[in-house]
Coordinates of C-alpha atoms and ligand atoms in Angstrom, one line a residue:
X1 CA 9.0 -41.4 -43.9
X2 CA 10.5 -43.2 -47.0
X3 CA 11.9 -41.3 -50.1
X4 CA 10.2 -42.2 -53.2
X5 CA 11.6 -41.3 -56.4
X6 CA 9.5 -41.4 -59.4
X7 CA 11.1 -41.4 -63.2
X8 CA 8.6 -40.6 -66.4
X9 CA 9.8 -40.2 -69.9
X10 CA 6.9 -37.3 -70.1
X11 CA 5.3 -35.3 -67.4
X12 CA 2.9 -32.4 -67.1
X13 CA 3.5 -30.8 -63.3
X14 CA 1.1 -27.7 -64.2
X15 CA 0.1 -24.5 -66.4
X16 CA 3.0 -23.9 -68.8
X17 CA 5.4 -27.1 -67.4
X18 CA 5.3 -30.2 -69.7
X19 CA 8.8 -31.6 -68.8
X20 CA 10.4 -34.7 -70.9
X21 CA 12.8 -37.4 -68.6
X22 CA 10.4 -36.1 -65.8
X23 CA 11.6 -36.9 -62.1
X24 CA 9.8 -36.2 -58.6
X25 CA 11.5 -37.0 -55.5
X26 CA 9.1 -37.1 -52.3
X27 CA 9.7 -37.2 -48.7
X28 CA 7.2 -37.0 -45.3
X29 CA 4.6 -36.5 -47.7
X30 CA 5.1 -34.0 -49.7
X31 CA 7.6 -33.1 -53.1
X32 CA 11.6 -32.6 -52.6
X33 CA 12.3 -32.0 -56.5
X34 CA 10.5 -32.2 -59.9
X35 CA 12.5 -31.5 -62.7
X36 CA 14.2 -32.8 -65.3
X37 CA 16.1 -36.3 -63.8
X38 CA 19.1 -35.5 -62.1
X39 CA 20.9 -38.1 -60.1
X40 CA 19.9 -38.0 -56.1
X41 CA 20.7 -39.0 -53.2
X42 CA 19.9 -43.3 -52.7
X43 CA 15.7 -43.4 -52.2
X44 CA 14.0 -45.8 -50.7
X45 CA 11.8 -46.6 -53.6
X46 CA 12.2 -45.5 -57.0
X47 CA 9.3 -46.2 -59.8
X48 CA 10.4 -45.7 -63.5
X49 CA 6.7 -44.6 -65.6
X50 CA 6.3 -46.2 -69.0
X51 CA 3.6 -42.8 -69.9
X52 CA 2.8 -39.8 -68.7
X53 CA 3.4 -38.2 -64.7
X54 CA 1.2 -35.3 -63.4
X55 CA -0.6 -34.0 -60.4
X56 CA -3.2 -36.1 -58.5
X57 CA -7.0 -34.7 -59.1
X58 CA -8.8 -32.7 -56.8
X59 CA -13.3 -33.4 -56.6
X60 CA -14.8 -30.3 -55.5
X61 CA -18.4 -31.7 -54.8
X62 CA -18.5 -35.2 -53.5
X63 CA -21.0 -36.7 -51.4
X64 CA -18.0 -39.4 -50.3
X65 CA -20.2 -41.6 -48.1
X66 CA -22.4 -42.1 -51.1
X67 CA -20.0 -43.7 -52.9
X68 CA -16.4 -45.8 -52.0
X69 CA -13.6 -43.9 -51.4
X70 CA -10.7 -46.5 -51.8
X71 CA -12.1 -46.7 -55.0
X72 CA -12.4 -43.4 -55.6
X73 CA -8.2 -43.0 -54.7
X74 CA -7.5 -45.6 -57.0
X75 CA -9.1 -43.7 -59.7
X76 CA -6.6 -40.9 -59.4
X77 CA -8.6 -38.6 -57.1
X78 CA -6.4 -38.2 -54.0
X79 CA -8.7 -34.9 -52.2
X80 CA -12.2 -34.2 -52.0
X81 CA -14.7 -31.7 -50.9
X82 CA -18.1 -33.3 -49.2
X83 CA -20.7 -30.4 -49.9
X84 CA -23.5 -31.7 -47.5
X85 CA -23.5 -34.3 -45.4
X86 CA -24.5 -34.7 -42.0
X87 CA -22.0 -33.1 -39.7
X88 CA -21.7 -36.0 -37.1
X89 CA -20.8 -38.3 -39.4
X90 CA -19.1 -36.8 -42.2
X91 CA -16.0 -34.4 -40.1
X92 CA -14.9 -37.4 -38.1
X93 CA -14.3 -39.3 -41.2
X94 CA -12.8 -35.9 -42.5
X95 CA -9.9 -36.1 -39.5
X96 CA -9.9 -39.9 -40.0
X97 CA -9.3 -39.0 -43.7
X98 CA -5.8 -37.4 -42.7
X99 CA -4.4 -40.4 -41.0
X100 CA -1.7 -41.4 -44.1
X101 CA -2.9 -45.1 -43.7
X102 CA -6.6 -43.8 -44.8
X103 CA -8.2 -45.9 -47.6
X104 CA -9.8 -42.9 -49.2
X105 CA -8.9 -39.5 -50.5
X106 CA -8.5 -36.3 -47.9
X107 CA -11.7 -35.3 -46.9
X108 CA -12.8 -31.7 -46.7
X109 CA -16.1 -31.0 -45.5
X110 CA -19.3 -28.6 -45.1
X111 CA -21.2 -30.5 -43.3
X112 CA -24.7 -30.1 -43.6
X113 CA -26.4 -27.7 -46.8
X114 CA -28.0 -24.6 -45.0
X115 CA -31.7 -24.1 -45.8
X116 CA -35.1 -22.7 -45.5
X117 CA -37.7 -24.5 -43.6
X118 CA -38.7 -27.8 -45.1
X119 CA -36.1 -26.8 -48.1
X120 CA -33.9 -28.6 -50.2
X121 CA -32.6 -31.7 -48.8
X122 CA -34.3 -32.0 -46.2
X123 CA -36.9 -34.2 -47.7
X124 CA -34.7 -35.5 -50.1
X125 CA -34.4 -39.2 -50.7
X126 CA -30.4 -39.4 -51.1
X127 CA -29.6 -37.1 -47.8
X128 CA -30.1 -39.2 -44.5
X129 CA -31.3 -37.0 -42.0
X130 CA -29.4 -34.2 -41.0
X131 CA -28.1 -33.8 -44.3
X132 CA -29.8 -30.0 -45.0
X133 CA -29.9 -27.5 -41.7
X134 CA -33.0 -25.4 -41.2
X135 CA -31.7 -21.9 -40.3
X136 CA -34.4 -19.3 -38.4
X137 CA -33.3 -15.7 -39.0
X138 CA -30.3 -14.0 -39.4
X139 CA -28.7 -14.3 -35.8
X140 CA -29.7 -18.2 -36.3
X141 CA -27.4 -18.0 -39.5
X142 CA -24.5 -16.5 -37.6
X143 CA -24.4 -19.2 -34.9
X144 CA -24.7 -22.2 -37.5
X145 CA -21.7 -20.9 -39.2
X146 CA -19.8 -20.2 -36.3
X147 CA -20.5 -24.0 -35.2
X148 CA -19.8 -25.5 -38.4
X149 CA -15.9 -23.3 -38.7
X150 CA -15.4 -24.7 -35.1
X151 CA -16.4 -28.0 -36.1
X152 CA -13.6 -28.0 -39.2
X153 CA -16.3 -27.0 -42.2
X154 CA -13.8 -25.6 -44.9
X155 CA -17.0 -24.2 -46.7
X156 CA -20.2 -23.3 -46.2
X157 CA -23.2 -24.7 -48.6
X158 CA -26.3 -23.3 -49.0
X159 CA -29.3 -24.5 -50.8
X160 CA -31.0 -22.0 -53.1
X161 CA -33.0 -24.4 -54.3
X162 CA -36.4 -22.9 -55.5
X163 CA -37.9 -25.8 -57.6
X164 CA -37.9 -27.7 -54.5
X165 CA -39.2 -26.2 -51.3
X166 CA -38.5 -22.8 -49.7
X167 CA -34.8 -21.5 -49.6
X168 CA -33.4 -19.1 -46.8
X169 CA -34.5 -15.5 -47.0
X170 CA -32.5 -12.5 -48.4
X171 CA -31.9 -11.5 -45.2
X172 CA -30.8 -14.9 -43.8
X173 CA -28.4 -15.5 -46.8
X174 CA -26.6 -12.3 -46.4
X175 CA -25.8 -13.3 -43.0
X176 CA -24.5 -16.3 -43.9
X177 CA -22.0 -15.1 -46.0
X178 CA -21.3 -12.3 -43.7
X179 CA -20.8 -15.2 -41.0
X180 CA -18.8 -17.3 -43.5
X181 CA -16.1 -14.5 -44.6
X182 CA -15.5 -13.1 -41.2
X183 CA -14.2 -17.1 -40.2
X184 CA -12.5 -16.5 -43.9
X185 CA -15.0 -19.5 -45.3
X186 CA -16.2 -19.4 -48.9
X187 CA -20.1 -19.4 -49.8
X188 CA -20.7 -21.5 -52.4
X189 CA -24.5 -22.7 -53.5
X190 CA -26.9 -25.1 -54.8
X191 CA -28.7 -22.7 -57.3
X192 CA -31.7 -23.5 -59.1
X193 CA -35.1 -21.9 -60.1
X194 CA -35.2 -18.5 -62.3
X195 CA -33.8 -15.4 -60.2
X196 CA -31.4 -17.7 -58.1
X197 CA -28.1 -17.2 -59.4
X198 CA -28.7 -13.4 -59.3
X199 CA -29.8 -14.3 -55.3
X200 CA -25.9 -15.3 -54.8
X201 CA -24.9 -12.8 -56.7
X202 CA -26.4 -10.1 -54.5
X203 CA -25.6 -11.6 -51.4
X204 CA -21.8 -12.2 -52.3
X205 CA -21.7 -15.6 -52.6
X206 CA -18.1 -17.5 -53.6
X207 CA -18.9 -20.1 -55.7
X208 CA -21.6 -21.8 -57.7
X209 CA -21.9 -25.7 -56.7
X210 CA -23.3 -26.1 -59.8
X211 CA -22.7 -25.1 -63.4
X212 CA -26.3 -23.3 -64.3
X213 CA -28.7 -25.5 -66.0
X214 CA -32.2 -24.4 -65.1
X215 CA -32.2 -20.7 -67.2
X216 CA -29.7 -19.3 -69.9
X217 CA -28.1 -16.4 -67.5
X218 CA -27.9 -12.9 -68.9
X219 CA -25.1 -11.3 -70.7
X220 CA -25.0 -8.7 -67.4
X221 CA -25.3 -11.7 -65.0
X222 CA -22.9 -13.9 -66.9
X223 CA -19.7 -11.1 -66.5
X224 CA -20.6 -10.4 -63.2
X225 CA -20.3 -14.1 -62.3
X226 CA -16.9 -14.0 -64.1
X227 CA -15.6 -11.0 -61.8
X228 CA -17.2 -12.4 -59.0
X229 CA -17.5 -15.9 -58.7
X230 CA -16.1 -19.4 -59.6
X231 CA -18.0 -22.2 -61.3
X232 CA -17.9 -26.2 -59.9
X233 CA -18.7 -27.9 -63.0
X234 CA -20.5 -30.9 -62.2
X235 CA -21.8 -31.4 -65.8
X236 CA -21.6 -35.0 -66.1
X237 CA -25.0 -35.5 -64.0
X238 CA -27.1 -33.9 -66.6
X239 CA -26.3 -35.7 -68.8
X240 CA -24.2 -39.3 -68.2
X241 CA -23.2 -39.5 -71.5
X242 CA -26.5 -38.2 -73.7
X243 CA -27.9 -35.0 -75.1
X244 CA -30.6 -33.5 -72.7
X245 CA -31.6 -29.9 -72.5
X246 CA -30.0 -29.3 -69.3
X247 CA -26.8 -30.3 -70.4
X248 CA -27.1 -27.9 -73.4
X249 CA -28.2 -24.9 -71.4
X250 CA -25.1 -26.0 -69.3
X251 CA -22.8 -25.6 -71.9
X252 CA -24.4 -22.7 -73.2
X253 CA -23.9 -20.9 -69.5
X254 CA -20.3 -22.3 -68.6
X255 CA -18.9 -21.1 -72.4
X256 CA -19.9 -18.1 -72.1
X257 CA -18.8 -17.9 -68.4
X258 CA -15.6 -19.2 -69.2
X259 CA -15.1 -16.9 -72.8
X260 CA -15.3 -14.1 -69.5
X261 CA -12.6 -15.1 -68.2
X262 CA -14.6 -16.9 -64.7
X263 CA -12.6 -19.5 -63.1
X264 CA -14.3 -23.2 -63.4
X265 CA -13.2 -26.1 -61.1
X266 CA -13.6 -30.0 -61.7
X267 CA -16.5 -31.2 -59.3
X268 CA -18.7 -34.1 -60.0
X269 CA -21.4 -34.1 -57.0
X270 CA -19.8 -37.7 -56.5
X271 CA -23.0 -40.3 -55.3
X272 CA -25.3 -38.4 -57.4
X273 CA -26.4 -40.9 -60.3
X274 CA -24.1 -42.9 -62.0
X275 CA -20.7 -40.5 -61.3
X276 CA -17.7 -43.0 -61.6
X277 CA -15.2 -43.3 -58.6
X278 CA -12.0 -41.4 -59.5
X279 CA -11.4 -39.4 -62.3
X280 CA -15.2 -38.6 -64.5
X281 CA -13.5 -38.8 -68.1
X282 CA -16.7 -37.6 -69.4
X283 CA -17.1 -34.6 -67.0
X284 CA -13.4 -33.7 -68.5
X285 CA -14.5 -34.3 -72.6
X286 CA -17.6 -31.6 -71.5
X287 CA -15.6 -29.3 -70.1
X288 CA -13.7 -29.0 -73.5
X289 CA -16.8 -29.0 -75.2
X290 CA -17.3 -25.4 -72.6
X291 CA -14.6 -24.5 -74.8
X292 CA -11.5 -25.3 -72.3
X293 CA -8.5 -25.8 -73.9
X294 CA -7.2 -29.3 -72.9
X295 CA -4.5 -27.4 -70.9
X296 CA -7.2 -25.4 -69.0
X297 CA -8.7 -28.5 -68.0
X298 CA -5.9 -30.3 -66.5
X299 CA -5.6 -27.0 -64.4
X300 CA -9.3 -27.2 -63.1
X301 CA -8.6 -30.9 -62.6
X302 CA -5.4 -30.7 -60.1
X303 CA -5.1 -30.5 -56.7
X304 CA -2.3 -28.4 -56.9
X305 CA 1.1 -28.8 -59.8
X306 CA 4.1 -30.5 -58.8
X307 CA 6.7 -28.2 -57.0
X308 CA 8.6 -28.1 -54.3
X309 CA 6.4 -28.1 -51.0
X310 CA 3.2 -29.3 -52.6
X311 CA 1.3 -32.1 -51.7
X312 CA 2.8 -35.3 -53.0
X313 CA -0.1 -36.5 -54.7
X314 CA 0.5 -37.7 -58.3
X315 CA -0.8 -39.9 -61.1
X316 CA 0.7 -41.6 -64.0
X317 CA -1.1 -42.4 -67.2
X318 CA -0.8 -44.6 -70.2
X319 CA -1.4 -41.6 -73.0
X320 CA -0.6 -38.1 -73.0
X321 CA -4.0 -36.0 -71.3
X322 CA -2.6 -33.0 -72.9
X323 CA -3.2 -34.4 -76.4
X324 CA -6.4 -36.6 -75.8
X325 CA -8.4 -36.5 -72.4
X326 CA -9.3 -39.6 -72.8
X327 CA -5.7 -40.8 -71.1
X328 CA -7.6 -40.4 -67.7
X329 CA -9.5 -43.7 -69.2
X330 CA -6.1 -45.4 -68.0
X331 CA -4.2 -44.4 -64.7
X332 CA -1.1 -46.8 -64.3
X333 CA 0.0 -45.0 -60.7
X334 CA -1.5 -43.1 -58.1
X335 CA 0.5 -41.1 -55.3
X336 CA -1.4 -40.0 -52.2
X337 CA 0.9 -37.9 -49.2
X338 CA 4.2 -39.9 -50.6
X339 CA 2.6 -43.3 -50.4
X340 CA 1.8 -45.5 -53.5
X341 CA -1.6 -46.7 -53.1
X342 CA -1.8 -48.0 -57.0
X343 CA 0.6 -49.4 -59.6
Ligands
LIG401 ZN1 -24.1 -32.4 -54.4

C-alpha cells in the first residue's frame, strides 16, 4: 500500500505529546514515524496541514445503522462500537467494515442488548426486531454469550433498564458476566431506575453505557464505580444543547466520578435523537463542564495516539482542540487505515 506522509506546523499525537513541525509517515495502514519532520524516504503522497494533526476519534456507543456512516468518517470518527443491534445484520457489516475501501468507520459490535422478558428494547420503537435478546435462566445466559463471542461480539450489552419493563434477574446477570470474562469480553450496561447501577456493581460489570442520569449515586457507590468501572459518556442526548434535569444530575454523577479518579470514554449512543455524524462538539464542551481538563478529553476522544504501530487513523483541524474544543467544529483532513477519505 501507498506511503503517505503528512506535515503539520502543530500536532497533538496523545497524553503529554503536543509536537510543533509535526510529521506522520504511514504505510499498509498503519503509522511508520511521528515526530518532529525529519526528511524520509520519497512517499507516495505527502499532505502539508495548514492547523492542527491528531489522532482520529473513537464512538463507543453507536447505533451505526441508525445513522450514515460515510458521513460519520468524514466527521473525524474513523471506529465505532454498535451497542445493540440485531446480530444478523449488524456483524456482517462489522467484517464488511474492515474492507479498507469501506465507506464507514470500523465497526465493532455487540449485537443484540441482553434482557428480561418483554424488557428494554424489545418493544422499543427505534430497535427493529431482534434488536434486545430475551435470556431464560442462567445456563440460557451462558450459551447467548458464547454465541455472540463466536459470532465476533467484542462486548456484551445488557439492559438494566427498570423504568421500562423487567430486566434479567440477579442470577441471570451474574452469569452473563461470568460468561463474558471467561471469552475475555467486557460487560457494559444500559442502567436506569433507582438500585440499578448498584445491580452492575454487584454483578461485576465493566462499564456503564451510560453516564447516570436517573438518581445522584452515593458517595460509597460513586468510588466504587471509580475502582471498578469505566463511564461511556453519552451526555449529549440529555440534553442537545439545553438545561434539563437529567443533564444536571449527569454532570453531578460524572464530576464526581471523574474527581475519583474513574476512567470516562467519549460515546454518543449515535442514532439516538439528534447526535451529529462524526465528532459531537457539544458532547466534548460537557465533558469539560464534568470537570475534564481539555487534555483529558482529547484522551477519552482518541482511538488510540499516534506512534509507531498504531492505527493510522488521523484528523487535522483548523484551531488548536487543546486550547478551544470547539476546533472539532472544523476538521480539514481525515485518515482512516492510511487512506485519505477527506481533505
Ligand atoms: Zn444506545
Amino acid at each position: 500500500m501507498a506511503r503517505l506522509s503528512i506535515r503539520a506546523s502543530k500536532a497533538w499525537f496523545g497524553p503529554g505529546r503536543v509536537v510543533e513541525d509535526a510529521q506522520v509517515v504511514t504505510e499498509d495502514g498503519a503509522i511508520t514515524y511521528a515526530g518532529v519532520a525529519t526528511p524520509i524516504e520519497a512517499a507516495d503522497r505527502e499532505i502539508a496541514v495548514d492547523g492542527f494533526l491528531m489522532p482520529a476519534a473513537a464512538d463507543r456507543h453507536v447505533h451505526i445503522e441508525l445513522s450514515d456512516p460515510s458521513a460519520v468518517l468524514a466527521g473525524g470518527v474513523t471506529a465505532v462500537r454498535d451497542l445493540a443491534w440485531p446480530p444478523d445484520r449488524i456483524f456482517p457489516l462489522a467484517d464488511l467494515s474492515e474492507l479498507p475501501t469501506f465507506e464507514g468507520p470500523l465497526i465493532r459490535a455487540a449485537g443484540p442488548m441482553l434482557t428480561g422478558r418483554d424488557g428494554y428494547p424489545t418493544r422499543a420503537s427505534w430497535a427493529p426486531p431482534g434488536t434486545g435478546r430475551e435470556v431464560d435462566g442462567s445456563e440460557d445466559a451462558g450459551a447467548i454469550v458464547a454465541g455472540l463471542a463466536a459470532a465476533g461480539a467484542t462486548a456484551i450489552k445488557v439492559s438494566l433498564n427498570a423504568e421500562a419493563g423487567p430486566t434479567p434477574s440477579d442470577g441471570e446477570l451474574a452469569a452473563l458476566c461470568e460468561s463474558a470474562h471467561d471469552a475475555s469480553l467486557p460487560v457494559t450496561v444500559h442502567a436506569q431506575g433507582e438500585g440499578q447501577v448498584e445491580r452492575a456493581l454487584g454483578a461485576g460489570v465493566d462499564e456503564l453505557a451510560h453516564t447516570p442520569w436517573t438518581h445522584r449515586l452515593s458517595e460509597d457507590v460513586i468510588a466504587m464505580l471509580a475502582a471498578r468501572m469505566r463511564i461511556v459518556s453519552t451526555l449529549d442526548i440529555l440534553s442537545f444543547g439545553r438545561d434539563t434535569p437529567a443533564i444536571r444530575t449527569a454532570l453531578d454523577n460524572l464530576r464526581r466520578f471523574h474527581d475519583a479518579g474513574g476512567t470516562v470514554i467519549y460515546g454518543t449512543d449515535l442514532g439516538n435523537g439528534a447526535v451529529p455524524a462524526g465528532i459531537d462538539t457539544r458532547e466534548l464542551l460537557l465533558l469539560r463542564e464534568a470537570g475534564l481538563s481539555n487534555e483529558d478529553v482529547l484522551a477519552a476522544l482518541i482511538r488510540a495516539p499516534l506512534e509507531v504501530d498504531a492505527p493510522a487513523d488521523l484528523i487535522a483541524l483548523r484551531g488548536d482542540p487543546v486550547r478551544d474544543l470547539r476546533a472539532f467544529d472544523d476538521v480539514r483532513l481525515v485518515v482512516r487505515a492510511g487512506r485519505v477519505v477527506r481533505g
